[in-house]
Short mmCIF file of C-alpha atoms and ligand atoms in Angstrom, two decimals:
data_model
loop_
_atom_site.label_atom_id
_atom_site.label_comp_id
_atom_site.label_asym_id
_atom_site.label_seq_id
_atom_site.Cartn_x
_atom_site.Cartn_y
_atom_site.Cartn_z
CA MET A 29 34.71 -11.35 20.67
CA GLU A 30 37.40 -12.64 17.90
CA TYR A 31 36.87 -9.33 15.75
CA LEU A 32 38.13 -6.90 18.74
CA LYS A 33 40.81 -8.87 19.37
CA LEU A 34 42.21 -8.36 16.04
CA ASP A 35 40.99 -4.48 16.23
CA ASP A 36 43.10 -4.50 19.34
CA SER A 37 46.22 -6.24 17.70
CA ILE A 38 46.34 -3.99 14.89
CA LYS A 39 46.41 -0.88 16.95
CA SER A 40 49.12 -2.32 18.92
CA SER A 41 51.20 -3.68 16.47
CA LYS A 42 54.31 -1.42 14.91
CA ASN A 43 54.76 -3.84 12.16
CA ILE A 44 52.20 -6.19 10.08
CA LEU A 45 52.85 -8.98 7.60
CA ILE A 46 50.01 -10.36 5.49
CA ILE A 47 50.80 -13.78 3.57
CA SER A 48 49.08 -15.34 0.86
CA HIS A 49 49.67 -19.20 -0.25
CA LEU A 50 51.89 -20.74 -2.62
CA ASN A 51 50.51 -20.50 -6.42
CA PRO A 52 48.38 -17.89 -5.39
CA ASP A 53 44.62 -17.64 -6.41
CA GLY A 54 42.32 -14.73 -6.55
CA ASP A 55 41.26 -15.43 -3.04
CA THR A 56 44.33 -15.62 -1.41
CA LEU A 57 45.60 -12.42 -3.28
CA GLY A 58 42.31 -10.26 -3.21
CA SER A 59 42.06 -10.98 0.62
CA MET A 60 45.61 -10.00 1.28
CA LEU A 61 45.26 -6.78 -0.94
CA ALA A 62 41.73 -5.92 0.57
CA LEU A 63 43.03 -6.70 4.40
CA ARG A 64 46.24 -4.23 3.68
CA ASP A 65 44.22 -1.44 2.17
CA LEU A 66 41.57 -1.92 5.10
CA ILE A 67 43.94 -1.60 7.46
CA TYR A 68 45.74 1.33 5.77
CA LEU A 69 42.49 3.19 5.82
CA ASN A 70 40.97 2.39 8.70
CA TYR A 71 44.21 2.53 11.08
CA LYS A 72 46.84 4.52 9.00
CA LYS A 73 49.07 1.68 9.61
CA LYS A 74 50.77 -0.04 6.08
CA PRO A 75 51.31 -3.92 6.26
CA GLU A 76 53.47 -5.64 4.17
CA MET A 77 52.50 -8.06 2.01
CA MET A 78 54.40 -11.32 0.88
CA VAL A 79 53.98 -13.79 -1.94
CA ILE A 80 55.05 -17.38 -1.93
CA SER A 81 54.86 -17.87 -5.63
CA LYS A 82 55.08 -15.50 -8.69
CA ILE A 83 51.28 -13.72 -9.10
CA PRO A 84 49.59 -14.78 -12.29
CA LYS A 85 49.09 -12.07 -14.81
CA MET A 86 45.16 -12.45 -14.34
CA TYR A 87 45.11 -10.93 -11.20
CA GLU A 88 47.74 -7.89 -11.94
CA PHE A 89 44.97 -5.48 -12.64
CA MET A 90 44.68 -5.33 -8.90
CA ASP A 91 47.39 -2.81 -9.07
CA GLY A 92 48.08 -2.61 -5.39
CA LEU A 93 49.54 -6.05 -5.46
CA LYS A 94 52.44 -4.59 -7.19
CA ASP A 95 53.59 -3.88 -3.35
CA ALA A 96 53.84 -7.38 -2.48
CA LYS A 97 57.31 -8.92 -2.33
CA HIS A 98 58.31 -12.29 -2.56
CA LEU A 99 59.60 -14.48 0.37
CA SER A 100 63.32 -14.54 -0.92
CA LYS A 101 63.18 -10.82 -0.36
CA PHE A 102 62.34 -10.62 3.38
CA ASP A 103 64.91 -10.63 5.98
CA ASN A 104 64.67 -13.85 8.35
CA SER A 105 65.68 -12.35 11.25
CA MET A 106 62.42 -9.72 11.30
CA VAL A 107 59.90 -10.61 14.10
CA TYR A 108 56.59 -9.21 12.92
CA ASP A 109 54.03 -7.77 16.10
CA LEU A 110 51.23 -9.35 13.99
CA VAL A 111 51.47 -11.84 11.01
CA ILE A 112 48.03 -12.53 9.37
CA LEU A 113 47.41 -15.36 6.95
CA VAL A 114 45.07 -15.26 4.56
CA ASP A 115 43.21 -18.37 2.55
CA VAL A 116 45.86 -21.09 3.96
CA ALA A 117 44.50 -24.08 4.45
CA ALA A 118 48.16 -25.57 6.00
CA LEU A 119 51.08 -24.29 7.16
CA ASP A 120 52.76 -25.96 4.36
CA ARG A 121 51.36 -23.54 2.07
CA ILE A 122 53.14 -21.07 2.82
CA CYS A 123 56.43 -22.93 2.65
CA ASP A 124 59.65 -21.37 4.35
CA ALA A 125 57.57 -18.29 5.03
CA LYS A 126 56.46 -20.21 8.10
CA VAL A 127 59.09 -18.78 10.51
CA PHE A 128 57.71 -15.69 10.18
CA PHE A 129 54.29 -16.78 11.35
CA GLU A 130 55.58 -18.88 13.90
CA LYS A 131 58.07 -15.93 15.17
CA ALA A 132 55.05 -13.46 15.38
CA LYS A 133 54.08 -11.87 18.74
CA ILE A 134 50.42 -12.30 17.48
CA LYS A 135 48.99 -14.93 15.20
CA ALA A 136 46.02 -14.35 13.15
CA VAL A 137 44.60 -16.41 10.29
CA ILE A 138 41.61 -15.52 8.09
CA ASP A 139 40.04 -18.75 6.21
CA HIS A 140 37.80 -20.95 4.99
CA HIS A 141 39.21 -24.25 4.27
CA LYS A 142 37.65 -27.13 6.32
CA THR A 143 40.85 -28.70 6.73
CA ASN A 144 42.23 -25.97 8.42
CA ASN A 145 43.80 -26.90 11.76
CA TYR A 146 46.86 -25.41 12.49
CA SER A 147 47.09 -22.85 15.49
CA SER A 148 47.02 -19.26 15.93
CA ASP A 149 46.10 -16.44 18.59
CA ILE A 150 43.18 -15.17 16.26
CA ARG A 151 40.65 -17.32 14.27
CA PHE A 152 38.44 -16.28 11.70
CA VAL A 153 37.98 -19.91 10.02
CA GLU A 154 34.36 -20.09 8.71
CA SER A 155 34.15 -23.34 6.42
CA GLU A 156 30.85 -22.37 5.43
CA ALA A 157 32.19 -19.20 3.53
CA SER A 158 32.63 -19.39 0.03
CA SER A 159 35.88 -17.57 0.25
CA THR A 160 38.27 -16.23 2.40
CA GLY A 161 37.15 -13.01 1.06
CA GLU A 162 33.62 -13.21 2.33
CA VAL A 163 35.16 -14.10 5.88
CA LEU A 164 37.09 -10.79 5.27
CA PHE A 165 34.29 -9.00 4.42
CA ARG A 166 32.00 -10.06 7.68
CA LEU A 167 35.03 -9.17 9.48
CA ALA A 168 35.43 -5.72 8.33
CA GLU A 169 31.59 -5.30 8.76
CA ASP A 170 31.63 -6.08 12.19
CA ASN A 171 34.60 -3.90 12.82
CA ASN A 172 32.60 -0.90 11.20
CA TRP A 173 35.69 -0.24 8.80
CA LYS A 174 35.52 1.97 5.87
CA PHE A 175 35.59 0.62 2.54
CA ASN A 176 36.78 2.29 -0.53
CA GLU A 177 36.35 1.28 -4.60
CA LYS A 178 40.02 -0.82 -4.40
CA ILE A 179 38.81 -2.78 -1.48
CA ALA A 180 35.46 -3.59 -2.58
CA GLU A 181 37.59 -4.78 -6.32
CA ALA A 182 39.67 -6.50 -4.49
CA LEU A 183 37.15 -8.60 -2.64
CA TYR A 184 34.63 -8.83 -5.25
CA ALA A 185 37.78 -10.66 -7.35
CA ALA A 186 38.43 -12.87 -4.36
CA ILE A 187 34.73 -13.88 -4.04
CA LEU A 188 33.99 -14.01 -7.77
CA THR A 189 37.24 -16.41 -8.36
CA ASP A 190 36.80 -18.76 -5.45
CA THR A 191 32.75 -19.39 -6.67
CA GLY A 192 34.07 -20.04 -10.22
CA GLY A 193 32.44 -16.83 -11.51
CA PHE A 194 29.25 -17.64 -8.80
CA ARG A 195 28.76 -20.95 -10.33
CA HIS A 196 30.13 -23.37 -7.88
CA ASP A 197 27.92 -24.81 -4.67
CA ASN A 198 29.41 -22.35 -2.48
CA THR A 199 27.46 -19.41 -4.23
CA SER A 200 24.75 -18.30 -1.50
CA ALA A 201 22.69 -16.15 -0.76
CA VAL A 202 25.23 -14.40 1.50
CA SER A 203 27.95 -14.22 -0.95
CA LEU A 204 25.31 -12.73 -3.49
CA LYS A 205 24.32 -10.19 -0.75
CA ILE A 206 27.93 -9.02 -0.10
CA ALA A 207 28.82 -9.05 -3.85
CA SER A 208 26.09 -6.83 -4.13
CA LYS A 209 27.17 -4.59 -1.39
CA LEU A 210 30.65 -4.81 -3.08
CA VAL A 211 29.41 -3.44 -6.12
CA GLU A 212 27.63 -0.69 -4.17
CA PHE A 213 31.08 0.25 -2.69
CA GLY A 214 32.21 0.83 -6.48
CA ALA A 215 33.15 -2.84 -7.66
CA LYS A 216 32.68 -3.40 -11.42
CA PRO A 217 31.51 -6.93 -12.19
CA GLN A 218 31.94 -6.75 -16.11
CA TRP A 219 35.71 -5.03 -15.84
CA ILE A 220 36.61 -7.64 -13.06
CA TYR A 221 35.39 -10.69 -14.87
CA LYS A 222 37.17 -9.40 -18.11
CA ASN A 223 40.25 -9.49 -16.71
CA CYS A 224 40.11 -12.47 -14.71
CA TYR A 225 38.97 -14.32 -17.47
CA GLU A 226 38.68 -12.92 -21.05
CA MET A 227 42.36 -11.72 -21.36
CA LYS A 228 44.12 -14.79 -22.13
CA SER A 229 46.93 -15.43 -24.27
CA LYS A 230 46.56 -17.47 -27.70
CA ASN A 231 48.82 -19.73 -26.40
CA PHE A 232 47.13 -20.32 -23.56
CA VAL A 233 43.89 -21.39 -25.83
CA MET A 234 45.92 -23.61 -27.40
CA PHE A 235 48.06 -25.38 -24.67
CA GLN A 236 44.41 -26.25 -23.04
CA ALA A 237 42.98 -27.54 -26.39
CA HIS A 238 46.22 -29.79 -26.63
CA CYS A 239 46.03 -30.97 -22.76
CA LEU A 240 41.74 -31.81 -23.52
CA ASN A 241 42.71 -33.82 -26.36
CA LYS A 242 45.02 -36.01 -24.25
CA ALA A 243 42.63 -36.43 -21.29
CA LYS A 244 41.86 -39.85 -20.43
CA PHE A 245 38.63 -41.04 -19.12
CA ILE A 246 37.78 -44.15 -16.96
CA ASP A 247 34.90 -46.13 -15.26
CA ASN A 248 32.38 -45.08 -18.04
CA ASP A 249 33.47 -41.81 -18.27
CA LYS A 250 33.03 -41.10 -14.88
CA ILE A 251 36.63 -40.51 -13.75
CA ALA A 252 38.73 -37.52 -15.90
CA TYR A 253 42.15 -36.91 -15.80
CA ILE A 254 44.80 -34.82 -17.51
CA ILE A 255 48.43 -35.15 -16.92
CA VAL A 256 50.64 -31.77 -17.85
CA TYR A 257 54.39 -32.16 -18.07
CA LYS A 258 56.56 -29.53 -17.29
CA LYS A 259 58.20 -29.98 -21.21
CA ASP A 260 54.62 -29.13 -22.60
CA ILE A 261 54.25 -25.94 -20.31
CA GLU A 262 57.62 -24.65 -21.20
CA LYS A 263 57.03 -25.30 -24.70
CA TYR A 264 53.94 -23.18 -24.83
CA GLU A 265 55.66 -20.48 -22.80
CA SER A 266 53.44 -17.64 -21.33
CA GLU A 267 52.56 -15.11 -18.99
CA ASP A 268 49.47 -16.77 -18.24
CA ASP A 269 48.71 -19.67 -15.80
CA LEU A 270 48.44 -22.03 -18.60
CA THR A 271 46.31 -24.85 -16.51
CA GLU A 272 44.11 -22.11 -14.74
CA GLY A 273 40.50 -23.50 -15.33
CA LEU A 274 41.81 -26.60 -17.05
CA VAL A 275 40.43 -29.28 -14.81
CA GLU A 276 36.81 -27.58 -14.49
CA LYS A 277 36.56 -28.00 -18.31
CA LEU A 278 36.95 -31.99 -17.63
CA LYS A 279 33.99 -31.50 -15.36
CA ILE A 280 30.93 -29.99 -17.47
CA MET A 281 30.56 -33.83 -19.17
CA ASP A 282 27.73 -35.00 -17.87
CA SER A 283 29.10 -38.04 -16.96
CA THR A 284 32.07 -36.74 -14.95
CA GLU A 285 32.07 -37.45 -11.02
CA VAL A 286 35.52 -36.54 -10.29
CA ALA A 287 37.85 -34.86 -12.58
CA PHE A 288 41.68 -34.12 -11.63
CA LEU A 289 44.97 -32.59 -12.87
CA LEU A 290 48.30 -33.61 -12.45
CA LYS A 291 50.93 -31.21 -12.94
CA GLU A 292 54.60 -31.84 -12.97
CA ILE A 293 56.26 -29.46 -10.74
CA ASP A 294 60.03 -31.64 -10.61
CA ASN A 295 60.71 -35.04 -11.92
CA LYS A 296 58.47 -37.39 -10.21
CA THR A 297 56.56 -34.65 -8.11
CA PHE A 298 53.13 -33.77 -9.05
CA LYS A 299 50.55 -30.70 -8.40
CA VAL A 300 47.13 -32.11 -8.19
CA SER A 301 43.65 -30.34 -8.47
CA MET A 302 40.67 -32.24 -7.81
CA ARG A 303 37.12 -31.49 -8.37
CA SER A 304 33.85 -33.57 -7.66
CA LYS A 305 30.28 -33.18 -8.22
CA ASN A 306 29.10 -35.69 -5.31
CA ILE A 307 31.97 -37.06 -3.25
CA ASP A 308 34.17 -35.69 -0.64
CA VAL A 309 37.33 -35.12 -2.61
CA SER A 310 39.18 -33.43 0.17
CA GLU A 311 39.14 -36.87 1.98
CA VAL A 312 40.79 -38.00 -1.00
CA THR A 313 43.73 -35.43 -0.91
CA SER A 314 44.15 -35.58 2.83
CA VAL A 315 45.29 -39.07 2.66
CA PHE A 316 48.46 -37.45 0.28
CA ASN A 317 48.69 -34.28 3.04
CA GLY A 318 46.83 -31.99 1.18
CA GLY A 319 43.23 -30.65 1.70
CA GLY A 320 40.85 -28.23 0.49
CA HIS A 321 37.15 -28.58 0.23
CA LYS A 322 34.20 -30.93 -0.50
CA PHE A 323 34.25 -30.51 -4.32
CA ALA A 324 37.70 -28.80 -5.07
CA ALA A 325 40.88 -29.75 -3.15
CA GLY A 326 44.51 -30.38 -3.99
CA CYS A 327 47.67 -32.00 -2.93
CA VAL A 328 51.28 -32.78 -3.97
CA ILE A 329 52.06 -36.15 -4.79
CA LYS A 330 55.19 -38.29 -5.71
CA GLY A 331 55.94 -41.03 -8.16
CA SER A 332 56.13 -41.47 -11.87
CA SER A 333 52.49 -40.04 -13.49
CA GLU A 334 50.56 -43.20 -14.05
CA SER A 335 51.82 -44.50 -10.48
CA CYS A 336 50.04 -41.25 -8.85
CA ALA A 337 47.02 -41.26 -10.96
CA GLU A 338 46.67 -44.89 -10.03
CA LYS A 339 46.87 -44.14 -6.24
CA LEU A 340 44.69 -41.33 -6.51
CA ILE A 341 41.91 -43.25 -8.58
CA ALA A 342 42.19 -45.93 -5.71
CA GLU A 343 41.28 -43.14 -3.24
CA ILE A 344 38.69 -41.94 -5.25
CA LYS A 345 37.12 -45.24 -5.63
CA LYS A 346 37.38 -45.87 -1.62
CA GLN A 347 35.43 -42.65 -1.12
CA GLY A 348 32.31 -44.39 -2.70
CA LEU A 349 32.48 -44.04 -6.68
P1 AMP B 29 43.28 -25.77 -6.79
O1 AMP B 29 43.35 -27.24 -7.39
O2 AMP B 29 44.82 -25.13 -6.57
O3 AMP B 29 42.29 -24.80 -7.37
O4 AMP B 29 43.02 -26.00 -5.03
C1 AMP B 29 41.43 -26.56 -4.89
C2 AMP B 29 41.65 -26.47 -3.23
O5 AMP B 29 42.38 -27.10 -2.80
C3 AMP B 29 41.84 -25.04 -2.87
O6 AMP B 29 40.92 -24.50 -1.93
C4 AMP B 29 43.29 -25.22 -2.22
O7 AMP B 29 43.35 -24.41 -1.17
C5 AMP B 29 43.10 -26.69 -1.84
N1 AMP B 29 44.64 -27.15 -1.77
C6 AMP B 29 45.25 -27.40 -3.09
N2 AMP B 29 46.37 -27.73 -2.79
C7 AMP B 29 46.80 -28.15 -1.76
C8 AMP B 29 47.23 -28.42 -0.65
N3 AMP B 29 48.86 -28.69 -1.43
N4 AMP B 29 47.25 -28.85 0.63
C9 AMP B 29 46.21 -28.18 0.89
N5 AMP B 29 44.82 -27.35 0.22
C10 AMP B 29 45.15 -27.88 -0.85
MN1 MN B 30 43.14 -20.52 -2.58
MN1 MN B 31 39.82 -19.71 -0.70
#
């Protein structure tokens, strides 16, 4: 049984590292923190937590995350007994932290991306799960691990954010049952929701209004997209992740089949966030070495903004739009 293998590995490991993905979201951060605390509570071992990029302000309410260290603060020569990746769809999502995973005596992965295909010694990848938080909850139950309020809060935040507030198609009877159990363990739904979604700065709202004004609509408004430039993000400076939830705002239009956001990371390099109501957009992003889920996927693409948009639109149309 895979869960017993993880139990054995934790028992035999002196040092454990948990790694979350680039541009962290609530699922990777909540799962990382919950796993760290579960291992501490149940085995009296304190794994280290690694982030690849800055933790967005909206997740700072999970105060245990202040123990997470940036990749640059880790000693490259260190070999961990056990390295666990959480919510990491592909190894390039952990950038240079790959070396820690590759050198680890035991490699483990907990994830729910159907495009996850890298190898590891211990694997919990359930593509029908709403979130990595859900996979981790089942794993914890199978191991009879004890819970506390902080763990429940982190797992609830993971499931809440990856289901878009229990709205997306990954919201199942199972995910709601787990959420209910987490509330019994002490998670406070209204407080967690408020921290995640109702603590934005004025600049956040104004920036999103500015972006929505620039949205482009094609094919009878079936495809909608927004291009966000670095200079705009800098102009509206905010501690919030200014584009958080922006692509979903294009999806609320009844005509929208596919919505995407092109966010400039560097001159001629864009991060793509794509959402869909029917077609499988992970097939689109896979063409550009990305991945994700059927209705929510992403990749990084190079070129001028308009040529990137054109390439994406051509692939979307190949999927049957
Ligand atoms: P996002 O648009 O960043 O919220 O991502 C939507 C989904 O696509 C998430 O499940 C991500 O894990 C996945 N995803 C985003 N970017 C990439 C990428 N470069 N490679 C693989 N999967 C990605
Ligand atoms: Mn994620
Ligand atoms: Mn996830």
